[in-house]
């Protein structure tokens, strides 16, 4: 019997597929390498791209310098969150966290070192892990997401040591109060919960949407971003972006922006926020909008400040979201260029 002739694949098909991928790409997460010279970015296709910040920022940089030095398939689904230790890049997707050795990644040897899955309530449960948070003082990692719990993992042994329960819907974001062993979590239930890591108990709850000045029922009650600085917290999402005094559980500043915010961070005497829309917002603590700096993506999901002391020449802000580009801001006032998958 005669074999059928092989089907010829058009030469441009792969290029068309890659162009479509880039067109529909979302970059959910970023993490800077321990040396400060490289940036990892994770997208909705489960890929992690490694960019050389030092090459892209060089006076001799070419267009090729803004492309990844290596891209690898890390997860089957989206890479929702990433953090870096002094040796490893940790990435989270649906149901599990994986570790990659930075030294091997930079040699283009992208082999996972280990993977861990939190103890979920049923074997059929594969919730997304939306947030990762390092707790350096206890050498642990906190994971949170679709199963409404915060799971703590000992980074030395790889074992899960506790689960913090209190949220009634999935968790979007985490923040660490560095001066005290406390973690804050924000979720779809509209609550910011403060956890005492010494007792593994909930110490405080702020139901943001119940405060009239913060509530925006048309946007929902979800908390999509939060950050802390000593006794202060800033959070936003469905409710308005708001600065809170934690000890008194009091909202002190309501920031006048209508679009839901997806990422927020304290920086020097400013608060930086981003979300729906292509701008990074620079806020004074009083609530005054100091600047709106445009980026290249129609919506932003992730901001990363590279403040690694080992590479002061790579001190930049990067922003990513609903496109295949990662914007680089060498001066907070304007976008210098974009890295691209």
Coordinates of C-alpha atoms in Angstrom, one line a residue:
X1 CA 0.0 0.0 0.0
X2 CA 1.4 3.4 -1.0
X3 CA 2.1 5.8 1.9
X4 CA 0.4 9.2 1.6
X5 CA 2.7 12.1 0.8
X6 CA 3.7 14.3 3.8
X7 CA 1.7 17.4 4.1
X8 CA 3.8 20.5 3.3
X9 CA 3.7 23.2 6.1
X10 CA 3.8 26.7 4.7
X11 CA 7.1 28.3 5.6
X12 CA 5.4 31.3 7.2
X13 CA 3.0 29.4 9.4
X14 CA 5.3 29.3 12.5
X15 CA 5.9 33.1 12.1
X16 CA 2.2 33.7 11.9
X17 CA 1.5 31.6 15.0
X18 CA 4.2 33.4 16.9
X19 CA 2.8 36.8 15.8
X20 CA -0.7 35.7 17.0
X21 CA 0.8 34.6 20.3
X22 CA 2.5 37.9 20.8
X23 CA -0.7 39.8 19.9
X24 CA -2.7 38.0 22.6
X25 CA 0.1 37.9 25.2
X26 CA -0.3 39.0 28.8
X27 CA 2.8 39.3 31.1
X28 CA 1.6 38.5 34.6
X29 CA 4.8 38.5 36.6
X30 CA 8.4 39.7 36.9
X31 CA 11.4 39.1 39.0
X32 CA 14.9 40.5 39.0
X33 CA 17.9 38.2 39.3
X34 CA 20.1 38.2 42.5
X35 CA 22.9 40.0 40.6
X36 CA 20.4 42.7 39.4
X37 CA 21.5 42.4 35.8
X38 CA 18.7 40.2 34.5
X39 CA 14.9 40.3 34.5
X40 CA 12.6 37.3 34.3
X41 CA 9.1 37.9 32.9
X42 CA 6.3 35.2 32.9
X43 CA 3.4 35.2 30.5
X44 CA -0.1 33.6 30.0
X45 CA 1.4 30.8 27.8
X46 CA 3.5 29.4 30.7
X47 CA 6.7 30.8 29.3
X48 CA 9.5 32.6 31.2
X49 CA 11.7 35.0 29.2
X50 CA 15.0 36.2 30.6
X51 CA 16.2 39.7 29.5
X52 CA 19.6 41.2 30.1
X53 CA 19.0 44.6 31.6
X54 CA 22.8 45.3 31.5
X55 CA 22.9 44.7 27.7
X56 CA 19.7 46.6 27.0
X57 CA 20.9 49.6 29.1
X58 CA 24.3 49.6 27.5
X59 CA 25.3 52.6 25.4
X60 CA 26.0 50.0 22.7
X61 CA 22.6 48.4 22.9
X62 CA 21.0 47.2 19.7
X63 CA 17.4 46.1 19.0
X64 CA 18.5 42.5 19.6
X65 CA 19.6 43.6 23.2
X66 CA 15.9 44.1 24.0
X67 CA 15.0 40.5 23.1
X68 CA 15.2 37.6 25.6
X69 CA 18.6 35.9 26.0
X70 CA 16.6 32.7 26.7
X71 CA 12.9 31.7 26.8
X72 CA 11.7 28.5 28.2
X73 CA 8.4 26.7 28.9
X74 CA 8.0 26.7 32.7
X75 CA 4.3 25.8 33.3
X76 CA 1.4 24.4 31.3
X77 CA -0.7 27.4 32.1
X78 CA 0.0 31.1 33.0
X79 CA 3.0 32.1 35.2
X80 CA 1.0 34.2 37.7
X81 CA 3.8 35.0 40.1
X82 CA 7.6 34.9 40.5
X83 CA 10.1 35.8 43.2
X84 CA 13.9 35.3 43.4
X85 CA 16.0 34.1 46.3
X86 CA 19.8 34.5 46.3
X87 CA 20.1 31.4 44.1
X88 CA 16.7 30.4 42.7
X89 CA 13.9 31.8 40.6
X90 CA 10.6 30.6 41.9
X91 CA 7.6 30.6 39.6
X92 CA 3.9 29.8 40.3
X93 CA 1.2 28.6 38.0
X94 CA -1.8 26.4 38.4
X95 CA -1.5 24.4 41.6
X96 CA 2.3 24.3 42.0
X97 CA 5.5 26.3 42.5
X98 CA 8.7 25.4 40.7
X99 CA 12.3 26.4 41.3
X100 CA 15.0 27.2 38.7
X101 CA 18.6 27.8 39.4
X102 CA 19.6 31.3 38.2
X103 CA 23.2 30.2 37.4
X104 CA 21.9 27.4 35.1
X105 CA 19.2 29.7 33.5
X106 CA 21.9 32.1 32.5
X107 CA 23.9 29.3 30.9
X108 CA 20.6 28.5 29.1
X109 CA 20.2 25.3 31.0
X110 CA 16.5 25.7 32.0
X111 CA 16.0 22.5 34.0
X112 CA 13.6 22.7 37.0
X113 CA 15.3 22.0 40.3
X114 CA 12.1 21.0 42.2
X115 CA 8.4 21.5 42.3
X116 CA 6.0 21.6 45.2
X117 CA 2.2 21.5 45.5
X118 CA 0.5 22.8 48.7
X119 CA -1.7 20.3 50.5
X120 CA -5.0 21.0 48.9
X121 CA -8.3 19.8 50.4
X122 CA -9.0 17.4 47.5
X123 CA -6.7 15.7 44.9
X124 CA -8.9 17.1 42.2
X125 CA -8.3 20.7 43.2
X126 CA -5.8 22.6 41.1
X127 CA -6.3 26.2 42.1
X128 CA -4.1 28.9 40.6
X129 CA -1.3 30.4 42.8
X130 CA -1.7 34.1 42.4
X131 CA 0.9 35.4 44.8
X132 CA 4.3 34.4 46.2
X133 CA 6.0 36.2 49.1
X134 CA 9.4 35.6 50.6
X135 CA 9.8 35.9 54.4
X136 CA 13.6 36.2 54.7
X137 CA 13.8 36.1 58.5
X138 CA 12.4 32.6 58.6
X139 CA 13.6 31.4 55.2
X140 CA 10.1 30.6 54.1
X141 CA 7.8 31.2 51.1
X142 CA 4.1 32.0 51.4
X143 CA 1.8 31.0 48.5
X144 CA -1.8 32.1 48.1
X145 CA -4.5 31.9 45.4
X146 CA -7.5 30.0 44.4
X147 CA -8.0 27.8 47.4
X148 CA -8.5 30.9 49.7
X149 CA -5.6 29.9 52.0
X150 CA -2.1 31.1 52.7
X151 CA 0.4 28.2 52.6
X152 CA 3.8 28.6 54.2
X153 CA 6.7 26.5 52.9
X154 CA 10.1 26.0 54.5
X155 CA 12.6 26.8 51.8
X156 CA 15.3 24.6 53.4
X157 CA 13.3 21.4 53.7
X158 CA 10.6 22.0 51.0
X159 CA 7.8 21.1 53.5
X160 CA 4.6 23.0 54.0
X161 CA 4.5 24.0 57.7
X162 CA 1.1 25.8 58.1
X163 CA -2.0 27.0 56.3
X164 CA -3.7 30.2 57.3
X165 CA -7.5 30.2 56.8
X166 CA -9.9 33.1 56.9
X167 CA -10.6 34.3 53.4
X168 CA -13.9 33.2 51.9
X169 CA -12.9 33.7 48.2
X170 CA -9.6 33.5 46.3
X171 CA -6.6 35.6 47.2
X172 CA -5.0 38.0 44.8
X173 CA -2.1 39.6 46.6
X174 CA 0.3 39.5 49.6
X175 CA 2.6 42.0 51.4
X176 CA 5.1 41.6 54.2
X177 CA 5.4 44.0 57.2
X178 CA 9.2 43.7 57.5
X179 CA 9.6 45.1 61.0
X180 CA 7.2 42.6 62.5
X181 CA 6.5 39.0 61.5
X182 CA 3.2 39.9 59.9
X183 CA 1.7 39.3 56.4
X184 CA -1.2 41.0 54.8
X185 CA -3.4 39.3 52.2
X186 CA -6.1 40.8 49.9
X187 CA -8.7 38.9 48.0
X188 CA -12.0 38.6 46.1
X189 CA -14.0 38.6 49.4
X190 CA -13.1 42.4 49.7
X191 CA -11.1 41.9 52.9
X192 CA -7.5 42.7 53.8
X193 CA -6.4 40.3 56.5
X194 CA -3.3 40.7 58.7
X195 CA -1.7 37.5 59.9
X196 CA 0.7 37.1 62.9
X197 CA 3.3 34.6 61.7
X198 CA 4.3 33.9 65.3
X199 CA 0.9 32.6 66.3
X200 CA -0.3 31.6 62.8
X201 CA -3.5 33.5 63.5
X202 CA -5.4 36.4 62.0
X203 CA -4.7 39.5 63.9
X204 CA -6.7 42.1 62.1
X205 CA -9.3 42.3 59.3
X206 CA -10.2 45.4 57.2
X207 CA -13.3 45.0 55.0
X208 CA -12.5 47.8 52.7
X209 CA -15.7 47.9 50.7
X210 CA -17.8 48.5 53.9
X211 CA -16.2 51.9 54.3
X212 CA -18.4 54.3 52.4
X213 CA -15.6 56.6 51.2
X214 CA -13.8 53.6 49.6
X215 CA -16.7 51.6 48.3
X216 CA -17.4 51.4 44.6
X217 CA -20.1 48.8 44.2
X218 CA -20.2 49.0 40.4
X219 CA -16.5 47.7 40.4
X220 CA -17.1 45.0 43.0
X221 CA -15.4 44.4 46.4
X222 CA -12.3 42.6 45.3
X223 CA -8.8 43.7 46.5
X224 CA -6.3 43.3 43.7
X225 CA -3.2 45.0 45.1
X226 CA -1.7 46.1 48.4
X227 CA 1.6 47.3 49.8
X228 CA 2.9 48.2 53.3
X229 CA 5.3 50.6 54.8
X230 CA 5.6 50.2 58.6
X231 CA 2.2 51.2 60.1
X232 CA 0.8 52.2 56.7
X233 CA -1.0 50.2 54.0
X234 CA -2.2 51.1 50.5
X235 CA -4.7 48.9 48.7
X236 CA -7.1 49.0 45.8
X237 CA -9.1 47.0 43.3
X238 CA -12.8 47.2 43.1
X239 CA -12.8 49.8 46.0
X240 CA -10.9 53.0 45.6
X241 CA -7.1 53.1 45.9
X242 CA -6.8 54.0 49.6
X243 CA -4.0 54.7 52.1
X244 CA -4.7 53.2 55.6
X245 CA -3.3 53.6 59.0
X246 CA -3.1 50.0 60.2
X247 CA -3.0 50.5 64.0
X248 CA -6.3 52.4 63.9
X249 CA -7.8 50.7 60.8
X250 CA -8.5 54.1 59.4
X251 CA -8.5 55.2 55.8
X252 CA -6.5 58.5 55.6
X253 CA -6.3 59.2 51.9
X254 CA -8.6 58.2 49.0
X255 CA -6.7 58.6 45.7
X256 CA -8.8 60.1 42.9
X257 CA -8.6 57.5 40.2
X258 CA -11.6 55.7 38.7
X259 CA -9.9 52.8 37.0
X260 CA -9.3 49.7 39.3
X261 CA -5.6 49.3 40.2
X262 CA -3.8 46.0 39.9
X263 CA -0.4 46.8 41.3
X264 CA 0.8 49.3 44.0
X265 CA 4.1 50.0 45.7
X266 CA 5.7 52.5 48.0
X267 CA 8.8 54.3 46.6
X268 CA 10.6 56.9 48.6
X269 CA 8.0 59.5 49.4
X270 CA 5.6 58.4 46.6
X271 CA 3.1 55.7 45.9
X272 CA 3.2 54.1 42.4
X273 CA 0.1 52.4 41.1
X274 CA -1.0 50.9 37.8
X275 CA -4.0 49.0 36.5
X276 CA -6.6 49.6 33.8
X277 CA -5.1 52.1 31.4
X278 CA -1.6 52.4 30.1
X279 CA -0.2 54.9 32.7
X280 CA 1.9 54.5 35.8
X281 CA 0.5 56.9 38.4
X282 CA 2.8 58.7 40.8
X283 CA 0.9 59.8 44.0
X284 CA 1.9 61.9 46.9
X285 CA 0.8 60.6 50.2
X286 CA -1.7 63.4 50.5
X287 CA -3.6 62.1 47.4
X288 CA -2.2 64.6 44.9
X289 CA -1.4 63.1 41.5
X290 CA 2.2 64.1 40.8
X291 CA 2.5 62.5 37.4
X292 CA 1.0 60.0 35.0
X293 CA 3.7 58.3 32.9
X294 CA 2.4 56.5 29.8
X295 CA 3.6 53.0 28.9
X296 CA 3.1 50.9 25.8
X297 CA 0.6 48.3 27.2
X298 CA -3.2 49.0 27.3
X299 CA -3.4 47.7 30.8
X300 CA -0.7 47.0 33.5
X301 CA -0.6 44.1 35.9
X302 CA 2.9 44.2 37.3
X303 CA 5.5 46.8 38.4
X304 CA 9.1 45.8 39.4
X305 CA 11.7 48.1 41.0
X306 CA 15.2 46.9 40.5
X307 CA 17.1 48.1 43.6
X308 CA 19.7 45.4 43.8
X309 CA 22.9 47.1 45.3
X310 CA 25.1 44.8 43.2
X311 CA 24.0 46.5 40.0
X312 CA 23.4 50.2 40.5
X313 CA 23.7 50.8 36.8
X314 CA 20.6 48.6 36.3
X315 CA 18.4 50.5 38.7
X316 CA 15.2 50.8 36.7
X317 CA 11.4 50.4 37.0
X318 CA 9.8 47.9 34.7
X319 CA 6.1 47.6 33.9
X320 CA 4.2 44.8 32.2
X321 CA 0.6 43.7 31.4
X322 CA -1.6 43.2 28.5
X323 CA 1.0 43.0 25.7
X324 CA 4.2 41.2 24.9
X325 CA 6.3 44.2 26.0
X326 CA 7.9 45.0 29.2
X327 CA 8.5 48.8 29.5
X328 CA 11.7 50.1 31.1
X329 CA 11.9 53.4 32.9
X330 CA 15.4 54.6 33.7
X331 CA 14.0 57.8 35.0
X332 CA 10.6 57.5 36.6
X333 CA 9.3 60.3 34.5
X334 CA 9.4 58.6 31.1
X335 CA 9.7 55.3 29.3
X336 CA 13.2 54.8 27.9
X337 CA 12.4 51.7 25.8
X338 CA 10.6 48.3 25.9
X339 CA 11.8 44.8 26.1
X340 CA 9.8 42.3 24.0
X341 CA 9.1 38.6 24.0

